[in-house]
PDB file of C-alpha atoms in Angstrom:
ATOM      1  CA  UNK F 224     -32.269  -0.319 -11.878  1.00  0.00           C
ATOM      2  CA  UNK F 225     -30.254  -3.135 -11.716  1.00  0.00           C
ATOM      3  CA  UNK F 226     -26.628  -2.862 -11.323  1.00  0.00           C
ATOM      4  CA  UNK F 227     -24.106  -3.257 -14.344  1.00  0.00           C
ATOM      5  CA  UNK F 228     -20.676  -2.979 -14.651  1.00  0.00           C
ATOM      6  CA  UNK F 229     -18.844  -0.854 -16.877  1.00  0.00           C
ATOM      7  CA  UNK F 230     -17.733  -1.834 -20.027  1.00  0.00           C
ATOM      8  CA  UNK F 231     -13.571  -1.764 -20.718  1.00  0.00           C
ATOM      9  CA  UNK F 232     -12.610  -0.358 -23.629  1.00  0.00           C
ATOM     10  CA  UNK F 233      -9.773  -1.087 -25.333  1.00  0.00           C
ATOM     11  CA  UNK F 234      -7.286   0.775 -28.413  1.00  0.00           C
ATOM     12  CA  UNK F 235      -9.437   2.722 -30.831  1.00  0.00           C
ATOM     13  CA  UNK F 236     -12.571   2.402 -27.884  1.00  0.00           C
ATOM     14  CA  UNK F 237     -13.342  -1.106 -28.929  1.00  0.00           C
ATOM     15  CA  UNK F 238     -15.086  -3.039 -25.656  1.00  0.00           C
ATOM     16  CA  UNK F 239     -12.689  -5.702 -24.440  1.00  0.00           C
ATOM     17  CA  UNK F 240     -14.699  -8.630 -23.043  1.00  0.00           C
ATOM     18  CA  UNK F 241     -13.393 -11.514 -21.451  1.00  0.00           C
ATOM     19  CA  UNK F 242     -11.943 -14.473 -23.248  1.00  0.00           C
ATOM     20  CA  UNK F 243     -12.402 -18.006 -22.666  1.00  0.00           C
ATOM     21  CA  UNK F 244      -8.419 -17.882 -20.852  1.00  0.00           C
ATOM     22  CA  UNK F 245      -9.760 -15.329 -18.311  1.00  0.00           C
ATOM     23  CA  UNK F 246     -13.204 -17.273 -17.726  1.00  0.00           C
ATOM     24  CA  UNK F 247     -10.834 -20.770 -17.332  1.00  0.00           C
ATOM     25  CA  UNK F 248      -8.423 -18.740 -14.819  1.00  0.00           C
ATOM     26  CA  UNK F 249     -10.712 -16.520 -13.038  1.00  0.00           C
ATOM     27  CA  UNK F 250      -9.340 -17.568  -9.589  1.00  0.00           C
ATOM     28  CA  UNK F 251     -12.621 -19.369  -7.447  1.00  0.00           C
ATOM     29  CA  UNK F 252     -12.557 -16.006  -4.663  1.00  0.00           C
ATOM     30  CA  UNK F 253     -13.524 -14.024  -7.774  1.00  0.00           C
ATOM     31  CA  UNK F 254     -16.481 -17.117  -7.949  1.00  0.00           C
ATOM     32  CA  UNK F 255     -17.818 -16.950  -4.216  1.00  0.00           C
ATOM     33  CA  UNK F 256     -21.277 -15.941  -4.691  1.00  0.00           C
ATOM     34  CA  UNK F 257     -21.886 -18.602  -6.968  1.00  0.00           C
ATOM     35  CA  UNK F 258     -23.162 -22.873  -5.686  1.00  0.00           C
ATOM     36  CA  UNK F 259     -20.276 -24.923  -5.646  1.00  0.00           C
ATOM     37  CA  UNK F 260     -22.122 -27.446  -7.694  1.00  0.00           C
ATOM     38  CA  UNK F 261     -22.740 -24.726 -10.579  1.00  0.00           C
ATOM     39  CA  UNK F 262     -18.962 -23.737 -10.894  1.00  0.00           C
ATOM     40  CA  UNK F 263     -17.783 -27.282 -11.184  1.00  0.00           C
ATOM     41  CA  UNK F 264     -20.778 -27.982 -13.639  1.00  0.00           C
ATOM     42  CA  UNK F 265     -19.202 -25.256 -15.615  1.00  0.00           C
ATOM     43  CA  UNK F 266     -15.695 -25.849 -15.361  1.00  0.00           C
ATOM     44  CA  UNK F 267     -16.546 -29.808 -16.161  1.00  0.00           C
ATOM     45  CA  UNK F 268     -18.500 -28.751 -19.702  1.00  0.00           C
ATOM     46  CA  UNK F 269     -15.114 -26.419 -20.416  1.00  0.00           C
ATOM     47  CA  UNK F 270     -13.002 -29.331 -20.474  1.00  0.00           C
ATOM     48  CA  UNK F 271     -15.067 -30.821 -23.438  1.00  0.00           C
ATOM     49  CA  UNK F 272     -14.363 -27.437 -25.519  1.00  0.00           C
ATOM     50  CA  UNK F 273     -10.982 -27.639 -24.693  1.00  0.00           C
ATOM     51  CA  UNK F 274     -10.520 -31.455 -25.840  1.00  0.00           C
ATOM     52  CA  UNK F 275     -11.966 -29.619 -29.032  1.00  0.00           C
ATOM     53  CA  UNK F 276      -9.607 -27.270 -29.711  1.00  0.00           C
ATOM     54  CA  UNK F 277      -6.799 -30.149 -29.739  1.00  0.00           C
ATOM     55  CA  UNK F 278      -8.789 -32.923 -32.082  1.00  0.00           C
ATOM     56  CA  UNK F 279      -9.449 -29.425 -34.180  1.00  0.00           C
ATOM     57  CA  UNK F 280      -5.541 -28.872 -34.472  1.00  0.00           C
ATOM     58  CA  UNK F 281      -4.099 -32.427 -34.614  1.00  0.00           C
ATOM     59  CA  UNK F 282      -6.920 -32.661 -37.744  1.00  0.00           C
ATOM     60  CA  UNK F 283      -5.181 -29.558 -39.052  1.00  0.00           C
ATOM     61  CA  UNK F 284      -2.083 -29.771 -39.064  1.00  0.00           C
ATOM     62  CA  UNK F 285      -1.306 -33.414 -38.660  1.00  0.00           C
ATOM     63  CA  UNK F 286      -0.484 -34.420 -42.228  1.00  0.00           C
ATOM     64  CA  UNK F 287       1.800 -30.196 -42.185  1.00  0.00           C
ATOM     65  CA  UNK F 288       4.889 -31.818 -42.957  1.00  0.00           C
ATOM     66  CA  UNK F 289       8.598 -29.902 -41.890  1.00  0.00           C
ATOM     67  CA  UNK F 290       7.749 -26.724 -40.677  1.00  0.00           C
ATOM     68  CA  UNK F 291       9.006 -23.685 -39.076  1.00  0.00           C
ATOM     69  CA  UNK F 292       7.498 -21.774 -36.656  1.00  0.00           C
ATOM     70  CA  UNK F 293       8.005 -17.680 -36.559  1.00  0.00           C
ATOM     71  CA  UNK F 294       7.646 -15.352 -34.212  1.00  0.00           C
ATOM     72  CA  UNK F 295       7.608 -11.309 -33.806  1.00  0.00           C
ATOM     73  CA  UNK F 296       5.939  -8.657 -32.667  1.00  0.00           C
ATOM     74  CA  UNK F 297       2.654  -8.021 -34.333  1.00  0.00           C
ATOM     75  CA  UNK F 298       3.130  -4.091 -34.205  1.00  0.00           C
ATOM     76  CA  UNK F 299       5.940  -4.118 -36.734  1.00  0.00           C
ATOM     77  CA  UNK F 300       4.597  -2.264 -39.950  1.00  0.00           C
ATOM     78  CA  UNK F 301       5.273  -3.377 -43.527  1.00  0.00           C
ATOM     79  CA  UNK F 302       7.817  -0.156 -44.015  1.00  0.00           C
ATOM     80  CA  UNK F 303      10.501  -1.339 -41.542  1.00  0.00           C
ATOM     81  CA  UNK F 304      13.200  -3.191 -42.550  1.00  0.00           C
ATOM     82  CA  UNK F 305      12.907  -5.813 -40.148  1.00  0.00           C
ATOM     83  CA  UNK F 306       9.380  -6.925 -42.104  1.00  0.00           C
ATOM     84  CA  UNK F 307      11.211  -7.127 -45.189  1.00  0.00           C
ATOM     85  CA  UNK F 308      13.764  -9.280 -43.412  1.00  0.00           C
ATOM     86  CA  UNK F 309      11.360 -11.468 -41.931  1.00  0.00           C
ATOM     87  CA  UNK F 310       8.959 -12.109 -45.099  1.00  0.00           C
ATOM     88  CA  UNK F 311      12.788 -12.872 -47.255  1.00  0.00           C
ATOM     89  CA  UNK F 312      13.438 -15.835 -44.249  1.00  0.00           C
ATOM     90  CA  UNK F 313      10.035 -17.202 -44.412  1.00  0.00           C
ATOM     91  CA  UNK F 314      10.488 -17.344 -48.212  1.00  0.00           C
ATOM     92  CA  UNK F 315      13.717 -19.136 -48.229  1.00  0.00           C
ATOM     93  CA  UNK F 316      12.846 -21.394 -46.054  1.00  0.00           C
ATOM     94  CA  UNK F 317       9.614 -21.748 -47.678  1.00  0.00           C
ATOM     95  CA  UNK F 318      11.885 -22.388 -50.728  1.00  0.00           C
ATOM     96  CA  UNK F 319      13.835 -25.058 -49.077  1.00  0.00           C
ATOM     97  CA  UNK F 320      10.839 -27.141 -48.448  1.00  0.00           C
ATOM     98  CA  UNK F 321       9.333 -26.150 -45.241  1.00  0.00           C
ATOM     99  CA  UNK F 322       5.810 -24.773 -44.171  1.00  0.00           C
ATOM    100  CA  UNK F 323       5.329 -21.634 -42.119  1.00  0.00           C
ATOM    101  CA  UNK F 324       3.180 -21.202 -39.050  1.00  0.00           C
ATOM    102  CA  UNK F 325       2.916 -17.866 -37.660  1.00  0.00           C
ATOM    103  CA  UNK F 326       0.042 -16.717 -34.904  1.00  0.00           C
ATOM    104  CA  UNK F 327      -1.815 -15.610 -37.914  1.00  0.00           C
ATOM    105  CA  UNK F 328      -2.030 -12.028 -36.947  1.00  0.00           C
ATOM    106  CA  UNK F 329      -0.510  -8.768 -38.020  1.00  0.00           C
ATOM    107  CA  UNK F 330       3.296  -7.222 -38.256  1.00  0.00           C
ATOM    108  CA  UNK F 331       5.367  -9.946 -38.538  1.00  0.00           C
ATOM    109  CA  UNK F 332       3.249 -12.898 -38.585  1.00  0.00           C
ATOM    110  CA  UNK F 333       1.867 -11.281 -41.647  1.00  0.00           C
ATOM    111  CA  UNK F 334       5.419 -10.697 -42.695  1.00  0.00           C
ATOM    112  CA  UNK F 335       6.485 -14.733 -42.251  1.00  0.00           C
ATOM    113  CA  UNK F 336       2.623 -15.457 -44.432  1.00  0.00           C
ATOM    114  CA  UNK F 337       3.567 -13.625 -47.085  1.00  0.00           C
ATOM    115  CA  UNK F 338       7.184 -14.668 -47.010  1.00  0.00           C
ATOM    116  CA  UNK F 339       5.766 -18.746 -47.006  1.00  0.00           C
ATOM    117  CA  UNK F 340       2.910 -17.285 -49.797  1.00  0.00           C
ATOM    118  CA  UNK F 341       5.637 -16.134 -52.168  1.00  0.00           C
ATOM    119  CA  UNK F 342       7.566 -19.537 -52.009  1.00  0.00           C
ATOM    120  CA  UNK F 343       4.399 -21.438 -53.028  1.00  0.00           C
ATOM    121  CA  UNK F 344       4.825 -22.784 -49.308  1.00  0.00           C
ATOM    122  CA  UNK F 345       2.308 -23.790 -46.681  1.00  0.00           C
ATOM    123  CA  UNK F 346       1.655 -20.548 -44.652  1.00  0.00           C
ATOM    124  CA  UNK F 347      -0.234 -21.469 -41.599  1.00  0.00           C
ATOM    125  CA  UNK F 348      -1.847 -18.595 -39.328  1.00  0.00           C
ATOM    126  CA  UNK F 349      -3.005 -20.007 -35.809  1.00  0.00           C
ATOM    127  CA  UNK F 350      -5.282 -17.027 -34.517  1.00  0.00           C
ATOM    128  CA  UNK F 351      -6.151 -16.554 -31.094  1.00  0.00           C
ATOM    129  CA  UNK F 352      -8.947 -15.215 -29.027  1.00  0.00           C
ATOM    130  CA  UNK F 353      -7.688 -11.810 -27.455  1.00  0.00           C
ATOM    131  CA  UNK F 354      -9.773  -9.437 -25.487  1.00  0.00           C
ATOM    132  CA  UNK F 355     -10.194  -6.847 -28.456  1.00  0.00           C
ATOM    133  CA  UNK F 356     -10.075  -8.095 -32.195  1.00  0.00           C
ATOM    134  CA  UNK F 357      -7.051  -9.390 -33.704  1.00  0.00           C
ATOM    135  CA  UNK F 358      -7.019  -9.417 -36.902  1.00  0.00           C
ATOM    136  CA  UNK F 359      -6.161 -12.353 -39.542  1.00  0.00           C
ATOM    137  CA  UNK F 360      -3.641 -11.377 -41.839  1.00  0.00           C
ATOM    138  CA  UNK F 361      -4.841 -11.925 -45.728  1.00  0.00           C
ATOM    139  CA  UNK F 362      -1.379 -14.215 -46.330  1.00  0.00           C
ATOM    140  CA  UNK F 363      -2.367 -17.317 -44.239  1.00  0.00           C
ATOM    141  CA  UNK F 364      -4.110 -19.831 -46.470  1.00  0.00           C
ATOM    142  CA  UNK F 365      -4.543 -22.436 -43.673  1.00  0.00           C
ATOM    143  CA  UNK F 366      -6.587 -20.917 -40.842  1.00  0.00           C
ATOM    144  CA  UNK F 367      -7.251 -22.217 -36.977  1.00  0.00           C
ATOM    145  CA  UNK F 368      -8.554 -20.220 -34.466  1.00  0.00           C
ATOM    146  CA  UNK F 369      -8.187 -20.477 -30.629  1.00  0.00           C
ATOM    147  CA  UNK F 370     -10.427 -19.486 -27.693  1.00  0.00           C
ATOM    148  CA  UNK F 371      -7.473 -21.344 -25.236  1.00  0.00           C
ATOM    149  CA  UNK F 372      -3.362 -20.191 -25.605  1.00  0.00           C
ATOM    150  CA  UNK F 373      -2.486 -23.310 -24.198  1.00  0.00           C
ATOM    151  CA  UNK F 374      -3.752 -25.041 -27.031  1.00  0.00           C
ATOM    152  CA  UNK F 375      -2.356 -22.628 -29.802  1.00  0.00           C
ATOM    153  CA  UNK F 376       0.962 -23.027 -28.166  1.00  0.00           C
ATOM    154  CA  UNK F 377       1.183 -26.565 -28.328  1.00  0.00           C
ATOM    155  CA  UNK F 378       0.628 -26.601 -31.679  1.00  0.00           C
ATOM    156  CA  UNK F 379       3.238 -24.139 -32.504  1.00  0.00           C
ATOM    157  CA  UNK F 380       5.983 -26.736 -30.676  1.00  0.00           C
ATOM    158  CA  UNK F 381       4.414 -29.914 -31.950  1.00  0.00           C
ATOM    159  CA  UNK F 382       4.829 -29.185 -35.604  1.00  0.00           C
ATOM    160  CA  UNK F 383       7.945 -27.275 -35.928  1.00  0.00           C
ATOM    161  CA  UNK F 384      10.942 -28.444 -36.644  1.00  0.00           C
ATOM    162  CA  UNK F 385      12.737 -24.953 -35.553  1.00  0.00           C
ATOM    163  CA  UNK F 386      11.827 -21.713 -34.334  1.00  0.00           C
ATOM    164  CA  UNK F 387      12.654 -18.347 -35.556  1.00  0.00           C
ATOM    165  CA  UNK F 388      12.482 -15.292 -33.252  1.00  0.00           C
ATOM    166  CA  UNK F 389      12.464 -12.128 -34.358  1.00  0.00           C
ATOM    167  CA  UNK F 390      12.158  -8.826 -32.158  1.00  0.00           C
ATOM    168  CA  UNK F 391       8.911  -8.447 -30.180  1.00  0.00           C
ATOM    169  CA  UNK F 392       7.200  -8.037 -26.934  1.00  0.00           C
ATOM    170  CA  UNK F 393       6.229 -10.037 -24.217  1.00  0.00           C
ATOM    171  CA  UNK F 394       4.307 -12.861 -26.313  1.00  0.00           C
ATOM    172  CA  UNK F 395       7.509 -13.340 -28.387  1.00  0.00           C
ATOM    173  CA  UNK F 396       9.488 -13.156 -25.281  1.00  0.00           C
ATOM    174  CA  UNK F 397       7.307 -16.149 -23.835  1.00  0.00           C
ATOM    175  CA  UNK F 398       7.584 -18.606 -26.397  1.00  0.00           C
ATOM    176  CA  UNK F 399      11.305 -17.700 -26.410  1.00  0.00           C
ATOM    177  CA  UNK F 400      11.505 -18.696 -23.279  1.00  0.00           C
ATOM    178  CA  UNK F 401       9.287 -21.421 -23.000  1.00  0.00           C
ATOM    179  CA  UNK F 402      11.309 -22.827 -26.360  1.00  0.00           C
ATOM    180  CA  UNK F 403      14.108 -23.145 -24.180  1.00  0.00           C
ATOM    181  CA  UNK F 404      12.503 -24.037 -21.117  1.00  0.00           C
ATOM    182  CA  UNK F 405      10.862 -27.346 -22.757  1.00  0.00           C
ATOM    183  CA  UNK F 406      14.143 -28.718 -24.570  1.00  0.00           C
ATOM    184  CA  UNK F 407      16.422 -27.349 -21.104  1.00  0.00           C
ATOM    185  CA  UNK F 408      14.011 -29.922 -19.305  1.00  0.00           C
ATOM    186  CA  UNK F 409      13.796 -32.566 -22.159  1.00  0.00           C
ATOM    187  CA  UNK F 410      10.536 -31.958 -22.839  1.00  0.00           C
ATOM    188  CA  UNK F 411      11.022 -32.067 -26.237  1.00  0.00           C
ATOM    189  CA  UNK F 412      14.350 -32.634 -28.329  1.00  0.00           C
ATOM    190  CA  UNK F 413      17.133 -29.748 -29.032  1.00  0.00           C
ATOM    191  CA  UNK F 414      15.803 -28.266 -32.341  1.00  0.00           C
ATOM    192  CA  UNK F 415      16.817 -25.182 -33.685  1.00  0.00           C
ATOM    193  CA  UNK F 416      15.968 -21.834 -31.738  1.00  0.00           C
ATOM    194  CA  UNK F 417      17.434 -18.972 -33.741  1.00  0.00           C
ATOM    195  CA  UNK F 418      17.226 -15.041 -32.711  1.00  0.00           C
ATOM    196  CA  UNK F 419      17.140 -12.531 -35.718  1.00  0.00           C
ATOM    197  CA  UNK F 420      18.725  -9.224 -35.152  1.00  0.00           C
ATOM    198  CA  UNK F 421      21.514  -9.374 -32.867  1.00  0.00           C
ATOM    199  CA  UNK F 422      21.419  -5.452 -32.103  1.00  0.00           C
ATOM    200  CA  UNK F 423      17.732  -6.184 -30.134  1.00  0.00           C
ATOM    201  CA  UNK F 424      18.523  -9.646 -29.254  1.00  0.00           C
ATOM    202  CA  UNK F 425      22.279  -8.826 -27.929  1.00  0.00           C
ATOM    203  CA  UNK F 426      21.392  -6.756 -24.436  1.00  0.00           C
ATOM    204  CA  UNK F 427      19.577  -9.803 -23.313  1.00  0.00           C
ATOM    205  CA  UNK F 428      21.881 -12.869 -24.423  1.00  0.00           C
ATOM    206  CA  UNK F 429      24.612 -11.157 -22.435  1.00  0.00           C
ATOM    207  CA  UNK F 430      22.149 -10.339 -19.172  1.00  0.00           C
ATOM    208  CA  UNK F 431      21.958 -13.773 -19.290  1.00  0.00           C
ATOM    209  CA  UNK F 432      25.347 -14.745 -19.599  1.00  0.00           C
ATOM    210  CA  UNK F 433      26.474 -12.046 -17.352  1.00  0.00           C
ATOM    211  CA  UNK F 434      23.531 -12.403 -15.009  1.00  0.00           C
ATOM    212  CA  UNK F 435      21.878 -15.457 -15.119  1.00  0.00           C
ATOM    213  CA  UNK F 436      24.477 -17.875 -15.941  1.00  0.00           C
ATOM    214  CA  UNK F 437      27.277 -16.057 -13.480  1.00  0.00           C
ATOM    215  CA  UNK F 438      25.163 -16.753 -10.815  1.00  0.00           C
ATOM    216  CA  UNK F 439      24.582 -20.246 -11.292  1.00  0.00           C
ATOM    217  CA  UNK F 440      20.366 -20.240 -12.220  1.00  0.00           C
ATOM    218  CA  UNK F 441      21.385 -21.666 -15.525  1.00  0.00           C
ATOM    219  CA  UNK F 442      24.447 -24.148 -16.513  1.00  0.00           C
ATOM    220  CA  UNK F 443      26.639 -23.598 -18.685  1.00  0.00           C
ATOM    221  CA  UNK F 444      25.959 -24.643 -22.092  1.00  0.00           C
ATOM    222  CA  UNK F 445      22.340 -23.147 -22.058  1.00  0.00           C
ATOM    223  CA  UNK F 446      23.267 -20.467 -23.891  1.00  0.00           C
ATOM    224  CA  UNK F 447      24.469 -23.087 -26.756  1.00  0.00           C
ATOM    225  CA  UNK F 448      20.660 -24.057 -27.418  1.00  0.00           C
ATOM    226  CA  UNK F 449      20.392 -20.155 -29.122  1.00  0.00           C
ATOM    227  CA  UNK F 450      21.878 -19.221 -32.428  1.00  0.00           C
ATOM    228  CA  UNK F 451      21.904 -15.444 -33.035  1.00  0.00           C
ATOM    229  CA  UNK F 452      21.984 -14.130 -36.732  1.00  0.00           C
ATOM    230  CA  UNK F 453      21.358 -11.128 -38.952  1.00  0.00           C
ATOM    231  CA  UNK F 454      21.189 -12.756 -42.152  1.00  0.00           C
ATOM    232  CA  UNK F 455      18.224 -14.381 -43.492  1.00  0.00           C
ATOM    233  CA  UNK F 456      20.601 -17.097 -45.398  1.00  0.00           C
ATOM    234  CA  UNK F 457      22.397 -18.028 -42.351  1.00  0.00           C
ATOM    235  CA  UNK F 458      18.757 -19.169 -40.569  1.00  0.00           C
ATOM    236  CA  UNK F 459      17.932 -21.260 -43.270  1.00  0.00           C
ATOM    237  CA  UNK F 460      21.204 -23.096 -43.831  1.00  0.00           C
ATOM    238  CA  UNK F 461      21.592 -23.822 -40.190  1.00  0.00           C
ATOM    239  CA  UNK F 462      17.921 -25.231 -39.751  1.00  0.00           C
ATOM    240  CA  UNK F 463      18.550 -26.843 -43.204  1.00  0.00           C
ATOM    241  CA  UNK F 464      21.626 -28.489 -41.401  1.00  0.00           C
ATOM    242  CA  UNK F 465      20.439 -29.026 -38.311  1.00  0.00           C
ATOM    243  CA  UNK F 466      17.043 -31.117 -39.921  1.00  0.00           C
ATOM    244  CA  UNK F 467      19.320 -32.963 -42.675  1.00  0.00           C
ATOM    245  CA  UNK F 468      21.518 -34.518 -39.505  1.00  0.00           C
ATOM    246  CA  UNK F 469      18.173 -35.612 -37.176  1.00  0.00           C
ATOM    247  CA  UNK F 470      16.498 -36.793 -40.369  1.00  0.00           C
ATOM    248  CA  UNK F 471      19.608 -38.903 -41.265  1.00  0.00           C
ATOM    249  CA  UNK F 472      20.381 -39.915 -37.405  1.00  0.00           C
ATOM    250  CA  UNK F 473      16.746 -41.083 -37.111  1.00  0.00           C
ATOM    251  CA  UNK F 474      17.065 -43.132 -40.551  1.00  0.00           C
ATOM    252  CA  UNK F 475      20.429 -44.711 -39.914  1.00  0.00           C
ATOM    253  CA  UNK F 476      18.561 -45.976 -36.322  1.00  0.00           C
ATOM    254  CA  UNK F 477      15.475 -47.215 -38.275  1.00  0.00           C
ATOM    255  CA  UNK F 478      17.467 -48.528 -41.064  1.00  0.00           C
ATOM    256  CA  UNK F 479      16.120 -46.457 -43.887  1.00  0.00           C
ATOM    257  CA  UNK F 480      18.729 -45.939 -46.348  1.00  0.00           C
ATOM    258  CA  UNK F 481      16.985 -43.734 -48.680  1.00  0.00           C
ATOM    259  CA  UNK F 482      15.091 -40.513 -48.472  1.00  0.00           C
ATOM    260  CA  UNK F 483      13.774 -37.990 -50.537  1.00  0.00           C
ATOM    261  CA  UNK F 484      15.800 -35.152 -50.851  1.00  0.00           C
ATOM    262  CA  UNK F 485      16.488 -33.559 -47.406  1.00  0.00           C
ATOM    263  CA  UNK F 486      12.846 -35.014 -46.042  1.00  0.00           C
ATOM    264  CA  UNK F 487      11.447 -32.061 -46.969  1.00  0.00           C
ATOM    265  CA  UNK F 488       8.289 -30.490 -48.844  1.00  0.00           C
ATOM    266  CA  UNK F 489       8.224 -29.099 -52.687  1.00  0.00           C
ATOM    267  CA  UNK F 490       7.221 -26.110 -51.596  1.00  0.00           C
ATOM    268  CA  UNK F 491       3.573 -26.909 -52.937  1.00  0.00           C
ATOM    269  CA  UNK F 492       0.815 -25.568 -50.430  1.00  0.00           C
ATOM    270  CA  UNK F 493      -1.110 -26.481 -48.215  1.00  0.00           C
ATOM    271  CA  UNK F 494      -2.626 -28.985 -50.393  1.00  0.00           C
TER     272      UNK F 494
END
C-alpha cells in the first residue's frame, strides 16, 4: 500500500491542512526530492495568485475612506467586559465618521463589527486562511478573504488612519509590534497606536522601558509613539485629534482652505 502521512488534527479534531503561507515558506530542504525546474515552475505561478490578492484588496477597499483598524484576541467571549468595551470604541468611532476593519474573525474582531454595525459605519472583516476554520463573524458587511498574511497585513496599515490594540495573543502582539516597527523606521508616518487596558498592557510598556529602552535597543522617545487608555472616549478623541491636525497640516501645504467637517465619513456604510 502506498505510504500516507497522517492527518493533524486540530481543536475539536478538525484536520489542519496546510495553507498557502506554509506551501510559500516551506524551506527548499523540505523540497529535495522534487526537479529543480518543477519547484521554480511552482513558485513562479504563486506569484501570479499573490499579485491577486493585492489588485483584490486595493479594489476593495480603495474608495474605504478614514478608517481604524482594531485588534484583539479572537478568544475573548461576548460576556467579558473587555468585548463590551471594545464593540462601545468601535461605535464611537464609528460615530465620529470612521470605518472599522477588524481580521473579520471571532472575540473581538466580532466585538469592533458590531461596534462599527451599530454606528451605521463601514465594518470591514479581512479573513484569513488558517490551518483549521476560522470563522467570519456575522457583523462584517464588507468581506475579503486571504490565502497570504502578508497581504492581509498590508491592508490593515494601508487604510488606517490609527490602530487600536486591545489585549490578545501573539497575532495582536505582532501587528503591535510591527505598528511600531514601520513608523520607528519611517516606513509609514506616526499615526495613532493606542493600547486599551492598561492593567494587561502595563507589565509590558514598563519591560520595555525598564528593559529595552535602559539598555539602549530602543531610543528614547519610542515609547511616545504608544498611548495607553482605559476609556473608550479617550481613544476616540485622541485619534479624532490626532487626524483633524494631519488633515489640516496636509491642507494648509496643498492650499485647501476648506474641508468637510473633520475629513471624515457620515457614518453611512459601506456603500
Amino acid at each position: 500500500m502506498p505510504n500516507r502521512e497522517k492527518r493533524k488534527l486540530g481543536p475539536k479534531g478538525a484536520e489542519i491542512r496546510p495553507t498557502e503561507d506554509e506551501l510559500l515558506l516551506k524551506a527548499g530542504v523540505e523540497r529535495r526530492r522534487e526537479l529543480p525546474s518543477v519547484v521554480a515552475r511552482g513558485e513562479s505561478w504563486r506569484v501570479f495568485r499573490i499579485m491577486g490578492e493585492f489588485v483584490e484588496g486595493f479594489d476593495e477597499l480603495a474608495g474605504l475612506g478614514p478608517a481604524v483598524t482594531i485588534f484583539g484576541s479572537a478568544r475573548t467571549r461576548p460576556e467579558h467586559p473587555i468585548y463590551q468595551q471594545c464593540v462601545a470604541t468601535a461605535r464611537l468611532l464609528g460615530e465620529a465618521g470612521f470605518s472599522i476593519i477588524t481580521g473579520g474573525g471571532p472575540g473581538l474582531m466580532q466585538a469592533a463589527n458590531q461596534g462599527a454595525r451599530e454606528a451605521g459605519a463601514c465594518s470591514v472583516g479581512l479573513n484569513i486562511e488558517l490551518p483549521f476554520e476560522q470563522h467570519e463573524n456575522p457583523f462584517a458587511d464588507l468581506k475579503i478573504h486571504f490565502r497570504y498574511f502578508f497581504v492581509r497585513k498590508t491592508m490593515f496599515v494601508k487604510y488606517a488612519q490609527a490602530f487600536v490594540i486591545f489585549p490578545g495573543g501573539f497575532g495582536t502582539l505582532d501587528e503591535f509590534f510591527e505598528s511600531l516597527t514601520l513608523i520607528q523606521t519611517g516606513k509609514i508616518k506616526d499615526f495613532p497606536v493606542v493600547l486599551f487596558d492598561s492593567a494587561y498592557w502595563g507589565p509590558l510598556l514598563e519591560w520595555l522601558e525598564k528593559t529595552v529602552q535602559n539598555d539602549g535597543n530602543i531610543s528614547l522617545g519610542d515609547l511616545d509613539l504608544i498611548k495607553i487608555t482605559d476609556s473608550p472616549e479617550e481613544v476616540v478623541d485622541h485619534i479624532v485629534t490626532r487626524y483633524t491636525q494631519d488633515l489640516k497640516a496636509w491642507a494648509d501645504a496643498n492650499g485647501i482652505s476648506e474641508l468637510t467637517p473633520r475629513g471624515l465619513g457620515n457614518g453611512g456604510g459601506c456603500g
